[in-house]
Amino acid sequence: MNYDIKLQNVSKYYAMGNSKVKALENLSLEIDHGEIVVFLGPSGSGKTTLLNLVGALENATNGMITIGNKEITQIKRQKQFTYRRETIGFIFQTFNLFPTLSALENVQYVADLAKLKRSKQKAIEALQIVGLGERIRHFPHQLSGGEQQRVAIARALVKDAPIILADEPTGELDFKTGRQILSLLVEQKQTKKTVLLVTHNREISRLAHRVIELQSGQIVADGPPKDGTVSIDNLEW
Ligand SMILES: Nc1ncnc2c1ncn2[C@@H]1O[C@H](COP(=O)(O)OP(=O)(O)O)[C@@H](O)[C@H]1O
Ligand SMILES: [Mg+2]
């Protein structure tokens, strides 16, 4: 399967009373399957909107988005649900775990939704990969921020979805934990996953070989990080 991402002249406007907020303006870009790309931009530049469109959580106002040879902008809601379930792993800034489900149940829930066989075993394995094998019975409030975010990553990985969308996944974490989380994401390259990582932090953007900069809903740069790529172990922010 081919999961190359292609946006052609994509715009997104939100209605605010009588006025229109322009979140993305005529964006075109291509991301190859297996690439790790950082989207860098200040607050309000359209980063989250872009991930939401690629993940089909929202529809574009204009333009076309294709994943492989499938168009996702004009398909029905049920098909968008199937696309999300099979293709996308989301990691949100604020974790979004279910507070009344244990770590294991949070991950297994997603595995069940994706109709995976041996969902419990797969959930346990995903939690082991993120280093939480010992804490699978804990509830979110019994886990630190970094541990909660690792559960969120396990949830995104358990389906083995080809595209991971990570929206400022280190925003709520201390530096050391943030670095562990970023390492986990970058390691996904080994399993040929595409990772779209959003950040407003220029230093963090240096972990990638390709950084797409957004400003006011438009692409203002697309290429290697301006100050060079840095291995995660040497990142400081
Ligand atoms: N649901 C919404 N309704 C109205 N305006 C929105 C909505 N979501 C985002 N926006 C606006 O769209 C612009 C881009 O937002 P966003 O994609 O969240 O930026 P970022 O993630 O880079 O901070 C901002 O001006 C924001 O206020
Ligand atoms: Mg955002």
Short mmCIF file of C-alpha atoms and ligand atoms in Angstrom, two decimals:
data_model
loop_
_atom_site.label_atom_id
_atom_site.label_comp_id
_atom_site.label_asym_id
_atom_site.label_seq_id
_atom_site.Cartn_x
_atom_site.Cartn_y
_atom_site.Cartn_z
CA MET A 1 0.00 0.00 0.00
CA ASN A 2 1.06 3.53 -0.74
CA TYR A 3 0.38 6.15 1.91
CA ASP A 4 1.97 9.20 0.32
CA ILE A 5 0.19 12.34 1.50
CA LYS A 6 -0.71 15.01 -1.02
CA LEU A 7 -2.44 18.32 -0.42
CA GLN A 8 -3.46 20.40 -3.41
CA ASN A 9 -4.59 24.00 -2.93
CA VAL A 10 -6.12 23.23 0.44
CA SER A 11 -7.86 26.03 2.35
CA LYS A 12 -9.76 25.96 5.61
CA TYR A 13 -11.96 28.78 6.87
CA TYR A 14 -13.92 28.90 10.09
CA ALA A 15 -17.05 30.99 10.45
CA MET A 16 -16.92 33.29 13.50
CA GLY A 17 -20.19 35.18 13.70
CA ASN A 18 -20.30 37.16 10.50
CA SER A 19 -16.60 36.98 9.80
CA LYS A 20 -14.38 34.25 8.45
CA VAL A 21 -11.21 33.07 10.16
CA LYS A 22 -8.63 31.91 7.68
CA ALA A 23 -6.85 28.89 9.23
CA LEU A 24 -5.13 27.53 6.10
CA GLU A 25 -4.75 29.33 2.80
CA ASN A 26 -4.13 27.52 -0.47
CA LEU A 27 -1.67 24.96 0.87
CA SER A 28 0.02 22.44 -1.41
CA LEU A 29 2.55 19.86 -0.28
CA GLU A 30 3.60 16.24 -0.65
CA ILE A 31 4.94 13.90 2.01
CA ASP A 32 6.33 10.50 1.08
CA HIS A 33 5.34 7.38 2.98
CA GLY A 34 7.95 6.80 5.70
CA GLU A 35 9.03 10.44 6.02
CA ILE A 36 9.33 12.17 9.38
CA VAL A 37 8.25 15.77 8.92
CA VAL A 38 8.03 18.55 11.47
CA PHE A 39 5.48 21.35 11.13
CA LEU A 40 6.83 24.44 12.85
CA GLY A 41 4.95 27.65 13.45
CA PRO A 42 3.71 30.05 16.11
CA SER A 43 0.39 29.62 17.86
CA GLY A 44 -2.49 30.22 15.47
CA SER A 45 -0.48 29.48 12.32
CA GLY A 46 -2.69 26.51 11.34
CA LYS A 47 -0.69 23.51 12.57
CA THR A 48 -3.52 21.74 14.38
CA THR A 49 -5.93 22.48 11.54
CA LEU A 50 -3.54 20.84 9.12
CA LEU A 51 -3.31 17.65 11.21
CA ASN A 52 -7.08 17.59 11.63
CA LEU A 53 -7.55 17.75 7.87
CA VAL A 54 -4.99 15.01 7.16
CA GLY A 55 -6.65 12.89 9.87
CA ALA A 56 -10.11 13.63 8.42
CA LEU A 57 -11.35 15.00 11.72
CA GLU A 58 -12.50 18.01 9.74
CA ASN A 59 -13.16 18.75 6.10
CA ALA A 60 -11.27 21.27 4.01
CA THR A 61 -13.21 24.26 2.72
CA ASN A 62 -11.44 24.03 -0.66
CA GLY A 63 -8.84 21.83 -2.28
CA MET A 64 -8.04 18.16 -2.35
CA ILE A 65 -6.21 15.78 0.00
CA THR A 66 -5.15 12.34 -1.19
CA ILE A 67 -3.52 9.52 0.75
CA GLY A 68 -1.90 7.12 -1.69
CA ASN A 69 -4.43 7.16 -4.49
CA LYS A 70 -7.42 7.75 -2.23
CA GLU A 71 -9.12 11.11 -2.00
CA ILE A 72 -10.23 11.77 1.59
CA THR A 73 -11.77 15.22 1.41
CA GLN A 74 -14.96 14.36 -0.43
CA ILE A 75 -15.80 10.98 1.09
CA LYS A 76 -18.73 10.24 3.40
CA ARG A 77 -18.41 10.32 7.18
CA GLN A 78 -18.52 6.54 7.53
CA LYS A 79 -15.62 6.20 5.09
CA GLN A 80 -13.71 8.90 6.93
CA PHE A 81 -14.20 6.90 10.12
CA THR A 82 -12.82 3.78 8.44
CA TYR A 83 -9.91 5.77 7.05
CA ARG A 84 -9.09 7.16 10.52
CA ARG A 85 -9.44 3.76 12.13
CA GLU A 86 -7.16 2.00 9.65
CA THR A 87 -4.68 4.66 8.67
CA ILE A 88 -4.20 7.22 11.42
CA GLY A 89 -2.69 7.19 14.91
CA PHE A 90 -3.31 10.48 16.74
CA ILE A 91 -1.28 11.84 19.65
CA PHE A 92 -2.70 14.98 21.21
CA GLN A 93 -0.95 17.63 23.27
CA THR A 94 -3.15 16.96 26.30
CA PHE A 95 -3.06 13.15 26.03
CA ASN A 96 -6.89 12.75 25.92
CA LEU A 97 -6.92 9.48 27.84
CA PHE A 98 -10.19 8.13 29.23
CA PRO A 99 -9.88 8.87 32.97
CA THR A 100 -11.97 5.86 34.07
CA LEU A 101 -10.04 3.33 31.99
CA SER A 102 -6.70 1.86 33.03
CA ALA A 103 -3.63 2.28 30.82
CA LEU A 104 -4.28 -1.16 29.37
CA GLU A 105 -7.98 -0.47 28.80
CA ASN A 106 -7.21 2.87 27.13
CA VAL A 107 -4.96 1.13 24.61
CA GLN A 108 -7.12 -1.96 24.20
CA TYR A 109 -10.16 0.22 23.50
CA VAL A 110 -8.50 1.58 20.38
CA ALA A 111 -7.35 -1.91 19.37
CA ASP A 112 -10.93 -3.18 19.71
CA LEU A 113 -12.26 -0.25 17.70
CA ALA A 114 -9.82 -1.21 14.96
CA LYS A 115 -11.17 -4.77 15.25
CA LEU A 116 -7.72 -6.23 15.95
CA LYS A 117 -7.52 -9.87 16.93
CA ARG A 118 -5.78 -10.57 20.28
CA SER A 119 -6.39 -6.92 21.14
CA LYS A 120 -5.44 -7.30 24.80
CA GLN A 121 -2.13 -8.95 23.98
CA LYS A 122 -1.39 -6.27 21.38
CA ALA A 123 -2.23 -3.53 23.86
CA ILE A 124 0.14 -5.06 26.43
CA GLU A 125 2.89 -5.25 23.81
CA ALA A 126 2.37 -1.62 22.78
CA LEU A 127 2.62 -0.56 26.44
CA GLN A 128 5.81 -2.59 26.80
CA ILE A 129 7.31 -0.85 23.77
CA VAL A 130 6.78 2.55 25.40
CA GLY A 131 8.25 1.27 28.66
CA LEU A 132 5.04 0.99 30.65
CA GLY A 133 4.79 -2.79 30.90
CA GLU A 134 4.83 -2.57 34.70
CA ARG A 135 2.06 -0.01 34.96
CA ILE A 136 -0.69 -1.33 32.73
CA ARG A 137 -3.28 -1.51 35.53
CA HIS A 138 -2.82 2.10 36.59
CA PHE A 139 -5.41 4.75 35.86
CA PRO A 140 -4.38 8.03 34.20
CA HIS A 141 -4.50 9.98 37.51
CA GLN A 142 -1.99 7.50 38.96
CA LEU A 143 0.49 8.19 36.17
CA SER A 144 2.83 11.14 35.64
CA GLY A 145 2.39 13.40 32.61
CA GLY A 146 5.16 11.60 30.76
CA GLU A 147 3.64 8.22 31.51
CA GLN A 148 0.22 9.39 30.36
CA GLN A 149 1.73 10.62 27.12
CA ARG A 150 3.41 7.24 26.69
CA VAL A 151 0.01 5.59 27.04
CA ALA A 152 -1.22 7.96 24.35
CA ILE A 153 1.66 6.89 22.12
CA ALA A 154 0.95 3.21 22.79
CA ARG A 155 -2.61 3.93 21.74
CA ALA A 156 -1.40 5.45 18.49
CA LEU A 157 1.01 2.57 17.85
CA VAL A 158 -1.18 -0.40 18.76
CA LYS A 159 -3.09 -0.35 15.48
CA ASP A 160 0.14 -0.29 13.53
CA ALA A 161 -1.37 2.57 11.53
CA PRO A 162 0.91 3.83 8.77
CA ILE A 163 0.49 7.53 9.60
CA ILE A 164 1.14 9.05 13.04
CA LEU A 165 -0.10 12.58 13.71
CA ALA A 166 1.46 14.12 16.81
CA ASP A 167 0.22 17.55 17.90
CA GLU A 168 2.76 19.19 20.22
CA PRO A 169 3.18 15.88 22.08
CA THR A 170 5.83 17.27 24.44
CA GLY A 171 3.99 20.49 25.24
CA GLU A 172 2.99 19.42 28.74
CA LEU A 173 6.15 17.53 29.63
CA ASP A 174 9.43 18.33 31.29
CA PHE A 175 12.51 18.33 29.12
CA LYS A 176 13.83 14.87 29.95
CA THR A 177 10.49 13.14 29.46
CA GLY A 178 9.87 15.20 26.34
CA ARG A 179 13.08 13.91 24.87
CA GLN A 180 12.06 10.29 25.55
CA ILE A 181 8.73 10.87 23.85
CA LEU A 182 10.41 12.41 20.79
CA SER A 183 12.81 9.47 20.59
CA LEU A 184 9.90 7.07 20.56
CA LEU A 185 8.32 8.99 17.71
CA VAL A 186 11.48 9.20 15.65
CA GLU A 187 12.05 5.46 16.10
CA GLN A 188 8.84 4.86 14.16
CA LYS A 189 10.88 5.41 11.03
CA GLN A 190 12.23 1.89 11.50
CA THR A 191 8.77 0.45 10.94
CA LYS A 192 8.17 2.63 7.88
CA LYS A 193 5.58 4.84 9.52
CA THR A 194 5.03 8.39 8.36
CA VAL A 195 5.21 10.84 11.27
CA LEU A 196 3.84 14.38 11.14
CA LEU A 197 5.07 16.13 14.27
CA VAL A 198 3.78 19.57 15.18
CA THR A 199 5.74 21.97 17.38
CA HIS A 200 6.15 25.69 17.95
CA ASN A 201 9.70 25.11 19.18
CA ARG A 202 12.46 25.67 16.62
CA GLU A 203 15.00 23.60 18.57
CA ILE A 204 12.68 20.56 18.62
CA SER A 205 12.14 20.93 14.88
CA ARG A 206 15.84 20.13 14.37
CA LEU A 207 15.26 16.42 15.02
CA ALA A 208 13.87 16.09 11.48
CA HIS A 209 15.49 16.30 8.08
CA ARG A 210 12.49 18.18 6.75
CA VAL A 211 10.79 21.10 8.46
CA ILE A 212 7.72 22.79 6.99
CA GLU A 213 7.17 26.22 8.49
CA LEU A 214 3.72 27.72 8.72
CA GLN A 215 2.77 31.32 9.21
CA SER A 216 -0.80 32.63 9.07
CA GLY A 217 -1.98 29.45 7.37
CA GLN A 218 0.65 29.46 4.65
CA ILE A 219 3.91 27.58 4.05
CA VAL A 220 6.84 29.96 4.39
CA ALA A 221 9.67 27.38 4.32
CA ASP A 222 10.08 23.70 3.45
CA GLY A 223 13.46 22.01 3.72
CA PRO A 224 16.16 20.92 6.15
CA PRO A 225 16.15 22.77 9.50
CA LYS A 226 17.88 26.14 9.13
CA ASP A 227 20.44 25.42 11.85
CA GLY A 228 20.95 21.79 10.81
CA THR A 229 19.53 18.46 11.95
CA VAL A 230 20.50 17.32 15.46
CA SER A 231 20.27 13.85 16.98
CA ILE A 232 17.73 13.65 19.80
CA ASP A 233 20.44 13.05 22.40
CA ASN A 234 21.94 16.42 21.57
CA LEU A 235 18.69 18.38 21.43
CA GLU A 236 18.31 21.14 24.04
CA TRP A 237 15.30 23.36 24.51
N1 LIG B 1 -12.94 25.51 15.56
C1 LIG B 1 -12.47 26.73 15.26
N2 LIG B 1 -13.33 27.78 15.12
C2 LIG B 1 -12.87 29.00 14.80
N3 LIG B 1 -11.58 29.29 14.57
C3 LIG B 1 -10.69 28.31 14.69
C4 LIG B 1 -11.08 26.97 15.04
N4 LIG B 1 -9.97 26.19 15.08
C5 LIG B 1 -8.94 27.00 14.78
N5 LIG B 1 -9.37 28.27 14.53
C6 LIG B 1 -8.52 29.42 14.15
O1 LIG B 1 -7.74 29.02 13.03
C7 LIG B 1 -6.41 29.52 13.15
C8 LIG B 1 -5.42 28.36 13.16
O2 LIG B 1 -5.61 27.61 14.35
P1 LIG B 1 -4.78 26.31 14.71
O3 LIG B 1 -4.79 25.40 13.55
O4 LIG B 1 -5.34 25.79 15.98
O5 LIG B 1 -3.32 26.89 14.92
P2 LIG B 1 -2.07 26.30 15.73
O6 LIG B 1 -2.32 24.85 15.98
O7 LIG B 1 -0.89 26.56 14.84
O8 LIG B 1 -1.97 27.08 17.00
C9 LIG B 1 -6.39 30.36 14.42
O9 LIG B 1 -6.63 31.70 14.06
C10 LIG B 1 -7.53 29.79 15.22
O10 LIG B 1 -8.07 30.76 16.09
MG MG B 2 -2.37 23.75 17.78
#
